[in-house]
Coordinates of C-alpha atoms and ligand atoms in Angstrom, one line a residue:
M745 CA -3.4 26.4 -1.1
T746 CA -0.7 23.8 0.3
S747 CA 1.0 24.7 2.9
K748 CA 5.0 25.5 2.5
L749 CA 7.6 24.7 5.4
L750 CA 10.9 27.1 5.1
R751 CA 14.0 25.7 6.3
G752 CA 17.0 28.1 7.3
R753 CA 18.4 30.4 10.1
T754 CA 15.9 31.9 11.6
L755 CA 15.9 36.0 13.1
S756 CA 13.3 38.2 14.5
F757 CA 12.9 40.1 17.2
L758 CA 10.7 40.5 20.3
R759 CA 11.8 43.9 21.4
W760 CA 14.5 46.6 21.3
P761 CA 17.9 44.9 21.7
E762 CA 19.4 47.0 24.8
A763 CA 22.9 45.7 24.2
I764 CA 24.8 43.6 21.8
D765 CA 24.2 40.5 23.9
D766 CA 21.0 41.5 25.0
H767 CA 20.0 37.8 23.8
A768 CA 16.5 37.9 25.3
A769 CA 15.6 40.3 22.7
W770 CA 15.4 38.2 19.5
R771 CA 14.7 34.4 18.8
Y772 CA 17.3 33.2 16.5
E773 CA 17.7 29.8 15.2
E774 CA 20.6 28.1 13.7
D775 CA 19.0 25.4 12.2
G776 CA 14.7 27.0 11.9
G777 CA 11.3 26.5 10.7
L778 CA 8.6 28.1 9.2
L779 CA 5.2 26.6 8.4
I780 CA 3.3 29.0 6.6
D781 CA -0.5 27.9 6.0
N782 CA -2.8 30.4 3.8
G783 CA -0.6 33.3 4.0
K784 CA 0.1 33.5 7.3
I785 CA 2.7 31.9 9.6
V786 CA 1.3 29.0 11.8
A787 CA 4.4 27.7 13.5
A788 CA 8.0 29.3 14.2
G789 CA 10.8 27.3 16.1
P790 CA 13.5 24.3 15.8
Y791 CA 13.1 22.9 12.5
A792 CA 12.5 19.4 13.7
E793 CA 10.0 21.0 16.0
V794 CA 8.0 22.9 13.6
A795 CA 8.5 20.0 10.6
K796 CA 6.4 17.8 12.7
R797 CA 3.4 20.0 12.5
A798 CA 3.5 20.4 8.9
G799 CA 1.0 18.0 7.2
A800 CA 2.3 15.3 4.6
G801 CA 1.7 17.7 1.7
A802 CA 3.4 20.8 2.9
E803 CA 5.9 21.9 0.3
T804 CA 9.7 21.9 2.0
I805 CA 12.0 24.7 0.7
D806 CA 15.3 24.7 2.0
H807 CA 16.9 27.9 2.5
R808 CA 20.0 27.0 4.0
P809 CA 22.7 28.4 5.1
H810 CA 20.5 31.7 4.7
L811 CA 18.9 34.1 7.2
I812 CA 15.6 34.0 7.0
L813 CA 14.2 37.4 8.5
P814 CA 11.0 39.4 8.3
G815 CA 10.3 41.5 5.2
F816 CA 12.1 45.1 5.6
I817 CA 10.0 47.6 5.9
D818 CA 10.4 51.3 4.2
A819 CA 8.5 54.0 6.4
H820 CA 8.8 56.9 3.7
V821 CA 9.3 56.8 0.5
H822 CA 7.9 58.7 -2.8
V823 CA 6.9 56.6 -5.7
P824 CA 6.8 59.3 -8.4
Q825 CA 10.7 60.1 -7.8
M826 CA 11.9 57.1 -9.3
Q827 CA 13.1 59.0 -12.5
I828 CA 14.7 62.0 -10.4
I829 CA 16.9 59.7 -7.7
A830 CA 20.6 60.8 -8.2
S831 CA 19.8 64.3 -9.4
Y832 CA 22.6 66.7 -8.6
G833 CA 23.4 69.8 -7.2
A834 CA 20.2 71.0 -5.0
E835 CA 19.2 71.9 -1.0
L836 CA 15.7 70.8 -0.4
L837 CA 13.6 73.7 -1.7
D838 CA 15.5 74.1 -4.9
W839 CA 15.3 70.5 -5.2
L840 CA 12.0 70.3 -4.7
N841 CA 11.2 72.9 -7.9
K842 CA 14.0 72.1 -10.0
Y843 CA 13.3 68.2 -10.5
T844 CA 10.5 66.9 -7.8
F845 CA 7.5 69.2 -8.8
P846 CA 8.2 68.7 -12.5
E847 CA 8.7 64.9 -12.6
E848 CA 5.6 64.5 -10.3
S849 CA 3.3 66.8 -13.1
K850 CA 4.0 63.5 -15.1
F851 CA 1.4 61.7 -13.1
Q852 CA -1.5 63.7 -14.7
D853 CA -1.0 60.8 -16.8
A854 CA -3.3 57.3 -15.4
Q855 CA -0.5 55.5 -17.6
H856 CA 2.6 56.3 -16.7
G857 CA 1.5 56.3 -12.8
R858 CA 0.2 52.6 -13.5
R859 CA 3.8 52.1 -15.0
I860 CA 5.8 53.7 -12.3
A861 CA 3.7 51.8 -9.5
R862 CA 4.4 48.5 -11.4
L863 CA 8.2 49.2 -11.4
F864 CA 8.3 50.7 -7.8
L865 CA 6.9 47.6 -6.4
D866 CA 9.0 45.4 -8.4
E867 CA 12.2 47.4 -6.9
M868 CA 10.8 46.8 -3.5
L869 CA 10.6 43.5 -3.3
R870 CA 13.6 43.0 -5.6
Q871 CA 15.5 44.7 -2.4
G872 CA 13.7 42.5 0.2
T873 CA 10.8 45.5 1.5
T874 CA 7.5 44.0 1.7
T875 CA 5.9 46.9 3.3
V876 CA 6.2 50.8 2.8
A877 CA 4.4 53.9 3.8
A878 CA 4.5 55.5 0.5
Y879 CA 3.5 59.1 -1.1
C880 CA 1.9 59.2 -4.6
S881 CA 1.4 62.1 -6.4
V882 CA -1.1 64.9 -6.4
H883 CA -3.2 63.0 -8.6
K884 CA -5.6 60.6 -7.7
A885 CA -5.4 58.4 -10.5
S886 CA -1.3 57.5 -9.1
A887 CA -2.9 56.7 -5.8
E888 CA -5.1 54.2 -7.5
A889 CA -2.7 52.9 -9.8
F890 CA -0.6 52.2 -6.8
F891 CA -3.2 50.5 -4.5
A892 CA -4.0 48.2 -7.3
E893 CA -0.9 47.4 -8.1
S894 CA 0.0 46.5 -4.3
H895 CA -3.6 44.7 -4.0
D896 CA -2.4 42.6 -6.8
R897 CA 0.1 41.6 -5.4
N898 CA -1.7 40.8 -1.9
M899 CA 1.3 43.6 -0.4
L900 CA 0.4 45.3 2.9
N901 CA 1.1 49.0 2.0
I902 CA 0.3 52.2 3.5
A903 CA 0.1 55.3 1.0
G904 CA -1.6 58.5 0.4
K905 CA -1.9 61.2 -2.7
V906 CA -0.5 64.3 -1.5
M907 CA -2.4 67.2 -1.4
M908 CA -0.7 70.5 -1.8
D909 CA -2.4 73.4 -3.1
R910 CA 0.3 76.4 -3.2
N911 CA 3.9 77.2 -3.8
A912 CA 4.2 75.0 -6.5
P913 CA 3.0 74.8 -10.0
D914 CA -0.3 74.0 -11.6
G915 CA 0.4 70.4 -12.9
V916 CA 0.7 69.2 -9.1
L917 CA -1.8 71.7 -7.6
D918 CA -5.3 70.5 -6.1
T919 CA -7.6 72.8 -4.1
P920 CA -8.7 72.4 -0.4
Q921 CA -12.0 70.9 -1.4
A922 CA -10.5 68.6 -4.4
G923 CA -7.7 67.6 -1.9
Y924 CA -10.3 66.5 0.9
D925 CA -12.8 65.0 -1.8
D926 CA -10.1 62.8 -4.0
S927 CA -8.7 61.7 -0.3
K928 CA -12.2 60.8 0.7
A929 CA -13.1 58.7 -2.6
L930 CA -9.4 56.9 -2.1
I931 CA -10.5 56.0 1.4
A932 CA -13.7 54.6 0.5
E933 CA -12.2 52.7 -2.5
W934 CA -8.9 51.4 -1.0
H935 CA -8.8 51.6 2.9
G936 CA -8.9 48.3 4.5
K937 CA -9.3 46.7 1.0
G938 CA -7.3 43.2 1.2
R939 CA -4.1 44.8 2.9
Q940 CA -4.3 48.2 1.9
L941 CA -4.0 51.1 4.2
Y942 CA -5.0 54.8 3.5
A943 CA -2.6 57.5 4.9
I944 CA -3.8 61.1 4.9
T945 CA -1.1 63.1 3.2
P946 CA -0.7 66.7 3.3
R947 CA 2.9 66.9 1.7
F948 CA 3.8 69.5 3.7
A949 CA 3.2 73.0 5.5
I950 CA 4.5 74.8 2.7
T951 CA 2.4 73.4 0.2
S952 CA -1.1 73.6 1.8
S953 CA -2.9 76.4 2.6
P954 CA -4.4 76.7 6.0
E955 CA -7.6 76.1 4.3
Q956 CA -6.3 73.1 3.4
M957 CA -4.4 71.8 6.5
E958 CA -7.9 72.6 8.4
M959 CA -9.0 69.8 5.6
A960 CA -6.6 67.5 6.5
G961 CA -7.4 67.9 10.1
A962 CA -10.8 67.1 9.1
L963 CA -9.9 63.9 7.7
C964 CA -8.1 62.8 10.5
R965 CA -10.9 63.7 12.6
E966 CA -13.2 61.9 10.4
H967 CA -10.7 58.7 10.4
P968 CA -9.3 58.5 13.3
D969 CA -7.6 55.1 12.4
L970 CA -5.7 56.4 9.2
H971 CA -2.6 57.3 9.1
M972 CA -0.8 60.6 8.3
Q973 CA 2.2 61.5 6.8
T974 CA 4.0 64.6 6.0
H975 CA 7.3 66.5 6.4
L976 CA 9.2 68.4 9.7
S977 CA 12.0 70.4 9.7
E978 CA 14.3 68.9 7.2
N979 CA 15.9 71.8 6.1
H980 CA 16.9 75.3 7.8
A981 CA 15.3 77.3 4.5
E982 CA 12.2 75.1 4.8
I983 CA 11.9 75.6 8.6
A984 CA 12.4 79.9 8.4
F985 CA 9.7 79.7 5.1
T986 CA 7.1 77.7 7.2
Q987 CA 7.4 80.6 10.1
E988 CA 6.6 83.0 7.5
L989 CA 3.8 81.5 6.5
Y990 CA 2.2 80.5 9.6
P991 CA 3.3 83.7 11.4
W992 CA 1.4 82.8 14.8
S993 CA 2.9 79.3 15.0
R994 CA 5.4 78.8 18.2
D995 CA 7.4 76.5 15.8
Y996 CA 7.1 74.5 12.8
T997 CA 5.7 71.6 14.6
D998 CA 3.0 73.8 16.4
V999 CA 1.9 74.2 12.7
Y1000 CA 0.9 70.9 12.4
E1001 CA -0.4 70.6 16.1
H1002 CA -2.5 73.5 15.5
Y1003 CA -4.6 71.4 12.6
G1004 CA -4.6 68.2 14.5
L1005 CA -2.0 66.5 12.8
L1006 CA -0.4 64.9 15.7
G1007 CA -1.1 61.3 16.9
K1008 CA 0.1 57.9 17.4
K1009 CA -0.4 57.2 13.5
S1010 CA 1.3 60.6 12.3
L1011 CA 4.5 60.0 10.7
F1012 CA 6.7 63.2 10.7
G1013 CA 9.5 62.6 7.4
H1014 CA 13.1 63.9 8.5
C1015 CA 12.4 65.6 12.0
I1016 CA 16.2 66.9 11.7
H1017 CA 16.0 70.2 13.6
L1018 CA 13.1 69.9 16.0
S1019 CA 13.4 72.4 19.2
E1020 CA 13.2 70.3 23.0
R1021 CA 9.5 71.8 22.7
E1022 CA 8.6 70.2 19.3
A1023 CA 10.3 66.6 20.5
D1024 CA 7.8 66.9 23.3
A1025 CA 4.9 67.3 21.1
L1026 CA 5.6 64.7 18.9
S1027 CA 6.7 62.6 22.1
Q1028 CA 3.3 63.1 24.6
S1029 CA 1.3 62.8 21.2
G1030 CA 2.8 59.5 20.3
S1031 CA 3.8 60.7 17.0
V1032 CA 6.9 59.2 15.3
A1033 CA 10.0 60.8 13.9
V1034 CA 11.4 59.2 10.4
F1035 CA 14.9 59.0 10.1
C1036 CA 15.9 59.1 6.3
P1037 CA 19.6 58.8 6.5
T1038 CA 20.5 58.9 2.3
S1039 CA 18.2 61.6 2.2
N1040 CA 19.3 64.0 4.8
L1041 CA 23.3 63.6 3.6
F1042 CA 22.2 63.5 -0.3
L1043 CA 20.3 67.0 0.4
G1044 CA 22.7 68.3 3.1
S1045 CA 19.9 68.4 5.6
G1046 CA 21.6 67.8 8.6
L1047 CA 22.0 64.5 11.0
F1048 CA 19.3 63.0 12.8
D1049 CA 20.0 62.3 16.3
Y1050 CA 18.6 59.2 17.1
Q1051 CA 20.0 58.1 19.9
R1052 CA 19.5 61.1 22.1
Y1053 CA 15.5 61.1 20.9
R1054 CA 15.6 57.5 21.9
R1055 CA 17.0 58.4 25.5
R1056 CA 15.6 61.7 26.2
E1057 CA 13.3 61.8 29.2
K1058 CA 10.2 62.0 26.9
P1059 CA 11.6 59.7 23.8
L1060 CA 10.4 59.8 20.5
R1061 CA 9.0 56.9 18.6
I1062 CA 11.1 56.5 15.4
A1063 CA 11.1 54.4 12.1
S1064 CA 13.7 54.6 9.4
A1065 CA 13.2 54.8 5.7
T1066 CA 14.9 55.6 2.2
D1067 CA 13.2 58.8 1.2
V1068 CA 13.7 58.0 -2.3
G1069 CA 14.0 60.0 -4.2
G1070 CA 15.8 62.6 -1.7
G1071 CA 16.9 59.2 -0.8
T1072 CA 19.6 57.7 -3.1
N1073 CA 18.9 53.8 -2.7
Y1074 CA 16.0 51.8 -2.1
S1075 CA 17.6 49.1 0.0
M1076 CA 17.0 49.3 3.5
L1077 CA 20.3 47.5 4.0
R1078 CA 22.5 50.3 2.3
T1079 CA 19.9 52.8 4.5
M1080 CA 20.8 51.2 7.4
D1081 CA 24.3 51.9 6.8
E1082 CA 24.1 55.3 5.9
G1083 CA 22.2 55.7 9.2
Y1084 CA 24.9 53.8 11.0
K1085 CA 27.4 56.6 9.8
V1086 CA 25.2 59.7 10.6
I1087 CA 24.6 58.4 14.2
A1088 CA 28.6 57.8 14.5
L1089 CA 29.1 61.6 13.6
N1090 CA 26.3 61.8 16.4
G1091 CA 29.3 60.4 18.7
E1092 CA 27.1 57.4 18.9
K1093 CA 26.4 53.6 17.6
L1094 CA 23.8 51.6 16.4
N1095 CA 24.5 47.7 16.8
P1096 CA 23.8 45.3 13.9
F1097 CA 20.7 43.7 16.2
Q1098 CA 19.4 47.2 16.6
S1099 CA 19.7 48.0 13.1
F1100 CA 18.0 44.8 12.2
W1101 CA 15.4 45.4 14.9
Q1102 CA 14.4 48.8 13.5
L1103 CA 14.4 47.2 9.7
T1104 CA 11.5 45.1 10.8
R1105 CA 9.7 45.4 14.3
G1106 CA 10.3 48.7 15.4
N1107 CA 9.3 49.6 11.8
A1108 CA 6.3 47.4 12.1
E1109 CA 5.9 49.3 15.8
A1110 CA 6.3 52.4 14.4
L1111 CA 3.6 51.9 11.5
S1112 CA 1.2 50.4 14.0
V1113 CA 1.2 47.4 12.0
A1114 CA 3.3 45.0 14.3
G1115 CA 0.6 42.6 15.0
K1116 CA 0.5 41.8 11.2
V1117 CA 3.7 42.1 9.9
G1118 CA 7.4 42.5 11.2
T1119 CA 8.2 39.4 13.2
L1120 CA 8.3 35.8 12.5
D1121 CA 5.8 35.5 15.2
E1122 CA 2.9 32.7 14.5
G1123 CA -0.4 34.3 13.6
T1124 CA 1.4 37.1 11.7
D1125 CA 1.3 37.2 7.9
A1126 CA 4.0 35.3 6.0
D1127 CA 5.9 38.1 4.5
I1128 CA 9.7 37.2 4.6
V1129 CA 13.1 38.1 3.4
V1130 CA 15.9 35.2 3.0
L1131 CA 19.4 37.1 3.0
D1132 CA 22.6 35.5 1.5
A1133 CA 25.5 37.4 3.6
H1134 CA 28.1 35.3 0.7
A1135 CA 26.1 37.0 -2.0
T1136 CA 29.2 38.8 -3.5
P1137 CA 33.2 37.9 -3.8
A1138 CA 34.0 40.8 -1.4
M1139 CA 31.5 39.6 1.2
R1140 CA 32.4 35.9 0.9
L1141 CA 36.0 37.1 1.3
R1142 CA 34.8 39.2 4.6
M1143 CA 32.4 36.3 5.4
E1144 CA 35.9 33.8 5.9
T1145 CA 36.8 35.5 9.3
V1146 CA 32.7 36.4 10.8
E1147 CA 32.6 34.2 13.4
T1148 CA 29.2 35.7 15.6
L1149 CA 25.7 36.7 14.1
A1150 CA 26.0 39.9 15.4
E1151 CA 29.4 40.3 12.6
E1152 CA 27.1 38.7 10.2
L1153 CA 24.6 40.9 10.1
F1154 CA 27.0 44.3 10.2
L1155 CA 28.4 42.7 7.0
L1156 CA 25.0 42.2 5.5
Q1157 CA 24.3 45.8 6.1
T1158 CA 27.6 47.1 5.1
L1159 CA 28.4 45.3 2.0
G1160 CA 24.9 44.3 1.2
D1161 CA 22.4 45.4 -1.2
D1162 CA 19.6 43.6 -3.5
R1163 CA 21.9 40.9 -4.4
A1164 CA 22.0 39.8 -1.0
V1165 CA 18.3 39.4 -1.0
R1166 CA 17.9 35.8 -2.2
E1167 CA 14.2 35.3 -2.2
V1168 CA 11.2 37.5 -0.8
Y1169 CA 7.6 36.0 0.3
V1170 CA 4.4 38.1 0.2
V1171 CA 1.5 35.9 2.0
G1172 CA 3.8 33.1 1.8
R1173 CA 4.2 33.4 -2.0
P1174 CA 7.7 33.4 -4.0
A1175 CA 7.4 37.2 -5.1
K1176 CA 11.3 38.5 -6.1
S1177 CA 11.6 34.8 -7.8
A1178 CA 8.2 35.9 -9.9
I1179 CA 9.4 39.2 -11.2
V1180 CA 9.4 39.2 -15.0
A1181 CA 12.6 41.3 -15.7
Ligands
GUN1021 N1 9.1 67.9 1.5 C1 8.5 68.3 1.1 N2 8.4 67.5 0.0 C2 9.3 66.5 0.0 C3 9.9 65.4 -0.9 O1 9.3 65.2 -1.8 N3 11.1 64.7 -0.4 C4 12.0 65.5 0.7 N4 12.9 64.7 1.3 N5 11.2 66.6 1.2 C5 10.2 67.2 1.2
ZN1022 ZN1 9.7 62.8 1.7

């Protein structure tokens, strides 16, 4: 494969930006270059220097004046919910029963699963998202379809079939043994194949019996390098029902703790109403709390207290995510815009550098894939997004008064969406322009 030399305004984070003027937290080149060879970034820095390292045959792609960043990462999303996004009028448990479970039962049909997996990954790439942690349906075929599609595109994705054996219609239920066996088979076939990573995925404590929770714990013990993803403390009725189903538990988090599901690769969606004890338990185990602002607002679930979780004596590791289809937008720019507002309602701020850190390096660290994606560092995979802050008439007009990079990023987050995503690269190959409409 020939090498590629990208030129543009490059931005990549080294660590969490403490403040808006914490310049040491990021690397920004007004005239930057990225040299890509065999799908990896082999040189990054000022264009003039990087260009010297490019061979005569390198293909140069000039993205000036646009921004070049690491591809966005979405830490929690439901593939089989594409056709129930924008379903009116319910809180979590009713929404699951009325819309979600009937919709997910359609994934018994493997062909439907393949169609949606293809459209889902097309949509992610159109939005600038190059890595997701995804929930498939309970059906093994839906996870197979997702991994096959992801592997074909050479994307780094984390996914799993949900395990659920109670409190839902038959069409979306497995059994403790079938959930275990199907997960095992999927792990054997897909985990570590190319860039595919498997996540053990018990949906949440309500839809798994104690026997199934035991099985999920066994899978985690047998595969300690795998991710585990589930939902935690999203809604008051959900918390009360969980307490009824597990009367011995100290609290909701204790249920997952009991079955050995906490840990550095454990991703807990929502975590809105945690007690201090629960937050301590998550922190001590290195577990990740996933902030899903559009979903939390849409389902009326509550306000995730991002800054409190981050600043507490025992801080939480935090990721951010769309949570489509409880979430209302596929775009991580739209997601962080809503996140900013949720944080504002908690009386705090998230500055634009912190926000773009979260979308890229922050989510990569939370998903334990930071050595591979989430930065423009040399040696990492060339998963890249190119952003245009002049993408719409309203953005162009506002850009007339923008003077700083921070203002430009904030404009991209506040007004931007897929129209601001000019191009996306997956392991160095153009991926957005390659989508056939
Ligand atoms: N809790 C259990 N399943 C789900 C789901 O599909 N979406 C959301 N938002 N919460 C859940
Ligand atoms: Zn979810």
